[in-house]
Coordinates of C-alpha atoms in Angstrom, one line a residue:
X24 CA 10.5 0.6 -6.1
X25 CA 13.8 2.9 -6.0
X26 CA 15.4 4.0 -3.0
X27 CA 13.6 6.7 -1.8
X28 CA 15.1 10.1 -2.6
X29 CA 14.9 12.8 0.2
X30 CA 16.2 16.5 0.3
X31 CA 18.1 17.8 3.4
X32 CA 18.1 21.4 4.0
X33 CA 19.2 23.3 7.1
X34 CA 17.4 26.7 8.2
X35 CA 18.8 29.1 10.8
X36 CA 18.6 32.9 11.4
X37 CA 21.7 35.4 12.1
X38 CA 19.7 36.7 14.9
X39 CA 19.5 33.4 16.9
X40 CA 22.0 31.5 18.7
X41 CA 23.3 28.1 17.5
X42 CA 23.7 28.8 13.6
X43 CA 27.3 27.8 13.6
X44 CA 26.3 24.0 13.9
X45 CA 24.2 24.1 10.7
X46 CA 27.4 22.5 8.5
X47 CA 28.0 19.8 11.1
X48 CA 24.5 18.9 11.6
X49 CA 23.5 18.8 8.1
X50 CA 26.6 16.2 7.4
X51 CA 25.4 14.1 10.4
X52 CA 22.0 13.9 9.1
X53 CA 23.2 13.1 5.7
X54 CA 25.2 10.1 7.1
X55 CA 22.5 8.9 9.3
X56 CA 19.8 8.8 6.3
X57 CA 22.2 7.4 3.9
X58 CA 23.1 4.6 6.5
X59 CA 18.9 3.9 6.3
X60 CA 19.5 3.2 2.6
X61 CA 17.9 6.5 1.5
X62 CA 19.4 8.4 -1.5
X63 CA 20.0 11.8 0.1
X64 CA 20.4 15.1 -1.7
X65 CA 21.6 18.0 0.5
X66 CA 21.1 21.5 -0.5
X67 CA 23.9 23.7 -1.9
X68 CA 23.7 26.0 1.0
X69 CA 22.2 26.4 4.4
X70 CA 19.1 28.7 4.4
X71 CA 20.0 31.6 6.2
X72 CA 17.4 33.7 4.5
X73 CA 14.6 33.8 2.0
X74 CA 16.7 34.4 -0.9
X75 CA 18.7 31.1 0.1
X76 CA 15.3 29.2 0.6
X77 CA 14.2 30.3 -3.0
X78 CA 17.7 29.0 -4.3
X79 CA 17.4 25.4 -2.5
X80 CA 13.6 25.3 -3.7
X81 CA 15.0 26.0 -7.2
X82 CA 17.9 23.0 -7.0
X83 CA 15.4 20.7 -5.4
X84 CA 12.7 21.1 -7.9
X85 CA 15.2 19.3 -10.3
X86 CA 15.5 16.4 -8.3
X87 CA 12.2 14.5 -8.1
X88 CA 12.2 14.1 -4.2
X89 CA 10.0 11.9 -2.4
X90 CA 10.2 13.8 0.9
X91 CA 11.8 16.8 2.4
X92 CA 13.7 17.1 5.8
X93 CA 14.0 20.4 7.2
X94 CA 16.8 20.7 10.0
X95 CA 15.7 23.3 12.4
X96 CA 19.2 24.5 13.3
X97 CA 17.6 27.6 15.3
X98 CA 14.3 29.2 15.6
X99 CA 13.4 30.4 12.5
X100 CA 10.7 32.9 10.7
X101 CA 7.3 31.4 9.4
X102 CA 7.7 33.1 6.2
X103 CA 10.8 31.4 5.4
X104 CA 9.8 28.0 5.9
X105 CA 6.4 28.7 4.2
X106 CA 8.5 29.0 1.0
X107 CA 9.6 25.3 1.2
X108 CA 6.1 24.0 1.9
X109 CA 4.4 26.3 -1.1
X110 CA 7.1 25.6 -3.8
X111 CA 7.7 22.3 -3.2
X112 CA 4.5 20.6 -1.6
X113 CA 5.8 17.1 -0.7
X114 CA 5.7 15.2 2.6
X115 CA 8.0 17.3 5.1
X116 CA 9.8 16.0 8.1
X117 CA 11.1 18.8 10.4
X118 CA 14.4 17.6 12.4
X119 CA 14.5 19.5 15.9
X120 CA 17.9 19.1 17.7
X121 CA 18.3 19.2 21.4
X122 CA 20.0 22.4 22.3
X123 CA 17.9 24.3 24.8
X124 CA 19.1 27.9 23.6
X125 CA 17.9 27.6 19.9
X126 CA 14.2 26.8 20.7
X127 CA 14.4 24.1 17.7
X128 CA 11.8 22.1 19.0
X129 CA 9.4 25.0 20.1
X130 CA 9.9 26.3 16.3
X131 CA 8.5 23.0 15.2
X132 CA 5.4 23.0 17.4
X133 CA 4.9 26.9 16.4
X134 CA 5.1 26.1 12.6
X135 CA 3.3 22.7 13.0
X136 CA 0.4 24.3 14.4
X137 CA 0.2 26.9 11.7
X138 CA 0.4 23.7 9.0
X139 CA -2.5 21.9 10.9
X140 CA -4.5 25.0 11.0
X141 CA -4.0 25.1 7.2
X142 CA -5.1 21.4 6.7
X143 CA -1.2 20.3 6.0
X144 CA 0.0 17.4 7.4
X145 CA 3.8 17.1 8.4
X146 CA 5.9 14.8 10.5
X147 CA 8.9 15.6 12.9
X148 CA 11.8 14.0 14.5
X149 CA 14.0 14.9 17.6
X150 CA 17.4 14.2 18.2
X151 CA 21.1 14.2 17.4
X152 CA 22.0 12.6 13.8
X153 CA 23.8 10.2 15.8
X154 CA 20.7 8.8 17.5
X155 CA 19.2 6.1 15.7
X156 CA 15.2 6.7 15.9
X157 CA 15.0 9.9 14.1
X158 CA 16.6 8.6 10.9
X159 CA 14.5 5.6 11.1
X160 CA 11.5 7.7 11.2
X161 CA 12.5 9.9 8.2
X162 CA 13.0 6.5 6.4
X163 CA 9.3 5.3 7.1
X164 CA 8.0 8.9 6.1
X165 CA 10.0 8.7 2.8
X166 CA 8.7 5.3 2.0
X167 CA 5.0 6.4 2.7
X168 CA 5.6 9.2 0.4
X169 CA 7.0 6.9 -2.2
X170 CA 3.9 4.9 -1.9
X171 CA 1.5 7.8 -2.2
X172 CA 3.1 9.0 -5.5
X173 CA 2.9 5.4 -6.9
X174 CA -0.6 5.3 -6.1
X175 CA -1.3 8.6 -7.5
X176 CA -0.1 7.3 -10.9
X177 CA -1.6 3.9 -10.6
X178 CA -3.9 2.3 -13.1
X179 CA -6.3 -0.1 -11.9
X180 CA -8.8 -1.9 -13.8
X181 CA -12.2 -2.8 -12.9
X182 CA -13.0 -5.7 -15.2
X183 CA -16.7 -6.3 -15.6
X184 CA -18.1 -2.6 -14.9
X185 CA -21.9 -2.1 -14.6
X186 CA -23.9 -1.7 -17.8
X187 CA -25.1 1.7 -18.8
X188 CA -27.6 3.1 -16.3
X189 CA -27.8 5.9 -13.9
X190 CA -30.2 7.7 -11.3
X191 CA -28.8 11.3 -11.7
X192 CA -25.3 11.1 -12.2
X193 CA -22.7 9.5 -14.1
X194 CA -23.4 6.9 -16.8
X195 CA -21.3 3.8 -17.3
X196 CA -19.5 5.0 -13.9
X197 CA -20.5 5.7 -10.4
X198 CA -19.9 8.9 -8.6
X199 CA -17.9 6.8 -6.0
X200 CA -15.4 5.9 -8.7
X201 CA -15.0 9.7 -9.3
X202 CA -14.8 10.2 -5.3
X203 CA -12.1 7.6 -5.0
X204 CA -10.0 8.9 -7.9
X205 CA -10.2 12.2 -6.6
X206 CA -9.1 11.4 -3.2
X207 CA -6.4 8.8 -4.0
X208 CA -5.3 9.8 -7.6
X209 CA -6.0 6.2 -8.9
X210 CA -7.1 5.9 -12.6
X211 CA -9.7 3.4 -12.9
X212 CA -10.2 1.6 -16.3
X213 CA -13.3 -0.2 -17.1
X214 CA -12.8 -3.6 -19.0
X215 CA -15.4 -6.0 -20.0
X216 CA -15.0 -9.7 -19.0
X217 CA -15.6 -10.8 -22.4
X218 CA -12.3 -9.1 -23.6
X219 CA -10.6 -11.6 -21.2
X220 CA -12.9 -14.6 -22.3
X221 CA -12.8 -14.0 -25.9
X222 CA -8.9 -13.4 -25.8
X223 CA -8.8 -17.0 -23.9
X224 CA -10.8 -18.6 -26.8
X225 CA -8.4 -17.3 -29.3
X226 CA -5.4 -19.1 -27.4
X227 CA -4.8 -22.6 -29.3
X228 CA -4.4 -25.8 -26.9
X229 CA -0.8 -26.3 -27.9
X230 CA 0.1 -22.8 -26.4
X231 CA -2.1 -23.3 -23.4
X232 CA -0.3 -26.8 -22.9
X233 CA 3.1 -25.3 -23.3
X234 CA 2.3 -22.6 -20.7
X235 CA 0.7 -25.2 -18.3
X236 CA 3.8 -27.1 -18.4
X237 CA 5.9 -24.0 -17.3
X238 CA 3.3 -23.1 -14.5
X239 CA 3.0 -26.7 -13.2
X240 CA 6.5 -26.1 -11.5
X241 CA 4.8 -23.7 -9.2
X242 CA 1.4 -25.3 -9.2
X243 CA 0.1 -27.4 -6.2
X244 CA -1.9 -30.7 -6.3
X245 CA -4.5 -30.8 -9.2
X246 CA -7.8 -32.1 -8.5
X247 CA -9.3 -30.2 -11.5
X248 CA -9.6 -32.2 -15.1
X249 CA -6.9 -31.5 -17.8
X250 CA -9.6 -29.4 -20.0
X251 CA -10.2 -26.9 -17.0
X252 CA -6.5 -26.6 -16.5
X253 CA -5.8 -25.7 -20.1
X254 CA -8.8 -23.1 -20.0
X255 CA -7.1 -21.6 -17.0
X256 CA -3.9 -21.6 -18.7
X257 CA -5.7 -19.6 -21.4
X258 CA -7.3 -17.4 -19.1
X259 CA -4.0 -16.5 -17.5
X260 CA -2.3 -15.6 -21.0
X261 CA -5.3 -13.5 -21.9
X262 CA -5.2 -11.8 -18.6
X263 CA -1.5 -10.8 -19.1
X264 CA -2.2 -9.5 -22.7
X265 CA -5.1 -7.4 -21.2
X266 CA -2.7 -6.0 -18.4
X267 CA -0.2 -5.3 -21.3
X268 CA -2.7 -3.6 -23.5
X269 CA -3.6 -1.1 -20.8
X270 CA -0.6 -0.6 -19.1
X271 CA -2.3 -2.0 -15.7
X272 CA -0.8 -1.8 -12.2
X273 CA -3.4 -3.9 -10.6
X274 CA -6.9 -5.4 -11.7
X275 CA -9.9 -6.0 -9.8
X276 CA -12.0 -8.5 -11.6
X277 CA -15.8 -9.8 -11.1
X278 CA -15.9 -13.2 -10.2
X279 CA -18.9 -14.4 -7.7
X280 CA -21.5 -15.2 -8.8
X281 CA -21.6 -14.9 -12.6
X282 CA -18.0 -16.0 -13.0
X283 CA -17.1 -18.2 -10.0
X284 CA -13.7 -19.6 -10.4
X285 CA -12.6 -18.3 -13.7
X286 CA -9.9 -15.6 -12.2
X287 CA -8.7 -17.4 -9.2
X288 CA -5.9 -19.4 -10.4
X289 CA -4.8 -16.8 -12.5
X290 CA -4.9 -14.4 -9.5
X291 CA -2.6 -16.8 -7.7
X292 CA -0.3 -17.2 -10.6
X293 CA 0.0 -13.3 -11.4
X294 CA 0.5 -12.5 -7.6
X295 CA 3.6 -14.7 -7.4
X296 CA 4.8 -12.8 -10.4
X297 CA 4.1 -9.2 -8.9
X298 CA 0.9 -8.4 -10.2
X299 CA -2.4 -7.9 -8.3
X300 CA -5.8 -9.4 -9.6
X301 CA -8.4 -9.5 -7.1
X302 CA -11.3 -11.7 -7.8
X303 CA -14.6 -9.8 -6.1
X304 CA -14.0 -6.2 -8.0
X305 CA -12.9 -4.8 -4.8
X306 CA -11.2 -1.7 -6.0
X307 CA -10.4 -0.2 -2.6
X308 CA -8.6 -3.4 -1.3
X309 CA -7.0 -3.9 -4.5
X310 CA -5.3 -0.5 -4.0
X311 CA -4.2 -1.2 -0.3
X312 CA -2.7 -4.6 -1.6
X313 CA -0.8 -2.5 -4.1
X314 CA 0.4 -0.1 -1.0
X315 CA 1.3 -2.9 1.0
X316 CA 3.5 -4.5 -1.8
X317 CA 5.2 -1.6 -2.4
X318 CA 5.8 -0.8 1.3
X319 CA 7.3 -4.3 1.4
X320 CA 9.3 -4.0 -1.9
X321 CA 7.5 -7.1 -3.5
X322 CA 5.7 -10.3 -2.2
X323 CA 1.9 -11.1 -2.2
X324 CA -1.1 -10.4 0.2
X325 CA -3.7 -12.6 1.4
X326 CA -7.0 -11.4 1.1
X327 CA -9.7 -13.0 3.3
X328 CA -12.8 -12.4 5.9
X329 CA -13.5 -13.8 9.4
X330 CA -15.0 -17.1 9.2
X331 CA -14.9 -18.1 12.9
X332 CA -13.3 -16.4 16.4
X333 CA -11.5 -18.5 19.0
X334 CA -11.6 -16.7 22.3
X335 CA -9.2 -19.1 23.9
X336 CA -6.4 -19.0 21.8
X337 CA -7.1 -15.3 20.4
X338 CA -7.4 -16.4 16.9
X339 CA -9.6 -15.0 14.0
X340 CA -9.8 -17.8 11.3
X341 CA -9.8 -16.0 7.9
X342 CA -11.2 -17.7 5.0
X343 CA -11.9 -16.9 1.1
X344 CA -13.1 -18.4 -1.9
X345 CA -9.5 -19.2 -2.9
X346 CA -7.1 -17.1 -5.1
X347 CA -4.2 -16.7 -2.9
X348 CA -0.4 -16.8 -4.1
X349 CA 0.9 -20.0 -3.8
X350 CA 4.1 -18.8 -2.1
X351 CA 2.0 -18.2 1.0
X352 CA 1.7 -21.5 1.7
X353 CA 4.5 -23.3 3.8
X354 CA 5.2 -25.4 0.7
X355 CA 3.8 -26.0 -2.9
X356 CA 2.7 -29.6 -1.9
X357 CA 0.2 -28.0 0.5
X358 CA -1.5 -26.0 -2.2
X359 CA -4.5 -27.9 -3.9
X360 CA -6.3 -26.7 -7.1
X361 CA -10.2 -27.8 -7.1
X362 CA -12.9 -27.3 -9.8
X363 CA -15.1 -24.5 -9.2
X364 CA -18.3 -23.4 -11.4
X365 CA -18.5 -24.5 -15.1
X366 CA -15.0 -24.6 -16.1
X367 CA -13.3 -22.6 -13.4
X368 CA -10.9 -23.6 -10.2
X369 CA -10.4 -22.2 -6.6
X370 CA -6.9 -22.3 -5.0
X371 CA -6.8 -23.9 -1.7
X372 CA -3.9 -22.3 0.5
X373 CA -3.4 -22.9 4.3
X374 CA -1.1 -20.0 5.1
X375 CA 2.1 -20.6 6.6
X376 CA 3.0 -19.2 9.9
X377 CA 4.4 -15.8 10.0
X378 CA 6.1 -14.2 13.1
X379 CA 4.9 -10.8 12.0
X380 CA 2.3 -9.6 9.6
X381 CA 0.5 -6.3 8.9
X382 CA -3.4 -6.5 8.7
X383 CA -5.4 -3.8 6.8
X384 CA -8.7 -3.1 5.5
X385 CA -10.4 0.1 3.9
X386 CA -13.7 1.6 3.9
X387 CA -15.6 5.1 3.0
X388 CA -17.0 7.4 0.4
X389 CA -17.3 11.0 -0.4
X390 CA -13.8 11.5 0.1
X391 CA -13.9 10.2 3.7
X392 CA -11.9 7.1 4.1
X393 CA -10.7 4.6 7.0
X394 CA -7.9 2.3 6.9
X395 CA -7.0 -0.2 9.5
X396 CA -3.6 -0.5 10.3
X397 CA -2.3 -3.2 12.7
X398 CA 0.1 -5.8 13.5
X399 CA -0.3 -9.6 14.2
X400 CA 1.0 -12.9 13.5
X401 CA -0.2 -16.2 11.7
X402 CA -0.1 -19.4 13.2
X403 CA 0.3 -22.3 10.7
X404 CA -2.8 -24.1 10.1
X405 CA -3.1 -28.0 10.6
X406 CA -4.3 -30.0 7.5
X407 CA -7.2 -31.1 9.4
X408 CA -8.1 -27.4 10.2
X409 CA -7.7 -26.7 6.7
X410 CA -10.0 -29.3 5.5
X411 CA -12.5 -28.3 8.3
X412 CA -12.6 -24.8 6.7
X413 CA -13.5 -26.0 3.4
X414 CA -9.9 -26.4 1.7
X415 CA -9.8 -22.8 0.4
X416 CA -7.9 -20.2 1.9
X417 CA -7.3 -20.6 5.8
X418 CA -5.5 -17.6 7.6
X419 CA -5.2 -18.6 11.6
X420 CA -4.6 -14.8 12.4
X421 CA -3.5 -14.5 16.0
X422 CA -4.5 -11.0 17.4
X423 CA -3.6 -9.1 20.4
X424 CA -6.5 -9.4 22.9
X425 CA -9.9 -11.3 22.7
X426 CA -10.6 -12.4 19.1
X427 CA -14.3 -11.5 19.3
X428 CA -13.7 -8.0 20.9
X429 CA -11.3 -7.3 18.0
X430 CA -14.3 -7.9 15.7
X431 CA -16.7 -6.1 17.6
X432 CA -14.3 -3.2 17.6
X433 CA -14.2 -3.2 13.6
X434 CA -18.2 -3.6 13.6
X435 CA -18.0 -0.4 15.8
X436 CA -15.8 1.6 13.6
X437 CA -17.9 0.3 10.5
X438 CA -15.1 -1.4 8.7
X439 CA -15.5 -3.6 5.8
X440 CA -15.4 -7.5 6.2
X441 CA -12.3 -7.9 3.8
X442 CA -9.0 -8.1 5.7
X443 CA -5.6 -8.0 4.2
X444 CA -2.7 -10.0 5.3
X445 CA 0.9 -9.1 4.5
X446 CA 3.9 -10.8 5.9
X447 CA 6.1 -8.2 7.9
X448 CA 5.5 -5.1 9.8
X449 CA 4.5 -2.1 7.8
X450 CA 2.5 -0.4 10.3
X451 CA 4.8 2.8 10.6
X452 CA 4.9 3.3 6.8
X453 CA 1.0 2.8 6.5
X454 CA 0.3 4.9 9.5
X455 CA 2.3 7.6 7.8
X456 CA 0.3 7.0 4.6
X457 CA -2.9 7.6 6.5
X458 CA -1.2 11.0 7.8
X459 CA -0.5 12.5 4.5
X460 CA -3.3 11.5 2.8
X461 CA -5.8 12.4 5.3
X462 CA -7.4 9.1 6.1
X463 CA -8.6 8.1 9.3
X464 CA -6.4 5.5 10.7
X465 CA -8.4 2.6 12.8
X466 CA -6.6 0.0 15.0
X467 CA -8.1 -3.2 16.8
X468 CA -8.4 -1.4 20.0

C-alpha cells in the first residue's frame, strides 16, 4: 500500500478562548504526522464557521483521504463538526489540546457522545504536536482505515463452491455469503476447481519443468517424486492464470478431503509472492490474512490450529496440513515437501522463532462478527519436535498466561479453531479495524 493519506483541519469559534493558537497547532500537527510517514493534506483555512467547514469539505473530497484529523482548537458547535462527519464519511480522529480554558477535551467527549448515540465510531488523541503518542495513534488509525478501504474493494475467490441447491434462499450462493459481503464489502467470486485442474492439464511438461527449475531455488527438501512435482508446477501456473483472469486479491480453495494436497505447495509458493491462497475454503480467515498483510505491508501469515497445550511453558503447539510459506521457516533447508493424496503434496514448515507476532481469528454471521486480536511470540521448534508433530506446520506459540486457560477463553467466547500468526505487532491497527467496522474484539483474557 501507499502511505496513508490524512486530512488535517483546525476548528475553532470566535466566541471561545484559544482560537489564536490555531495556525501554530495545525503546523505542529502536520509536522508530527509527516514524521510518522503519513501523507498530510492540510485544509486551506482554519474552520471558524459552517461556511469554512463546507469549503474544507469541498477541498478534501478531491484528495481521496484515508482519514480525517480534526484539531479541536477550542470548544466548537456540534452543527459545524456534523458537516465534516456527514460530508466526508471517513474514519475521523479528534485531536484535543491540553489548554484548560479551551474545553477542547470536553468538546471531544460531548461530540463523541453524540456520535456513539448515532452508531458512528471515532478515535481521539490528547496532547501537543510535539508529544509522541498522539501522532502514533493517528498513524495507526489511518493505517486501519487504509486496510478497511482495501478490503471493501477486495475480490476473493471461493474455488469449488457448492453445487446448485437451496432450502429457502439463494441458489448457488449462501445467505452467509451475502451477509459477509454486506458487512465487509468483499466481493466473492465463485470458481470451479476444474478450471484450475483443466488448465493444469493443458500445460506441457517442458513448461512445467522450466518453472520447477526456477521455483527450486526457493523450495525445500523434496520427498515427492518428479511426476508429482511437475504436476504441482502445472497447478501453480494454472492458478496464476486464474488469479489474473478474475483480477483476484486472494483465493480460498477447497482441499480436504476431495482435493487433499492439490493446492498446498501452490499456496506456499504464492504466499512468498504476496498472494494468499487458503487451502480449506476458509473465506473469513483469508480476508483476515489479507488485512494483516496490508497492515504489515507485505510478508506471509501462518494458519494453524491448536494441536497440544503445554501449561508448564505456556506454549500452544499449532499445526496444520502444510501450506505455509517457505519464508516462515528459519532457513529453506528446514522445509520439506512430502507427497499427499493421489498426486499432491504438503509443505512441512517448523516456524522460525519470532520475538513478536499478532494472533488473529474470526467468527460470526448475520452481520455480527468477532475478531481475535492478540500478541504473543514464537519459539523455534527443534527438528525432533517437528517430526513428532507430523512433519507438517508446527508453530510453538508462546502465550501470556496458562496455555489451557487461553484455549478455555477462546472456547467460552465461541472463537473458531483456525488461528493466524503474523510476524510483528499489529494489534493497534487491527483493534482500530474492529472499532471502525463494528466488529467485536476478542482477546486471550
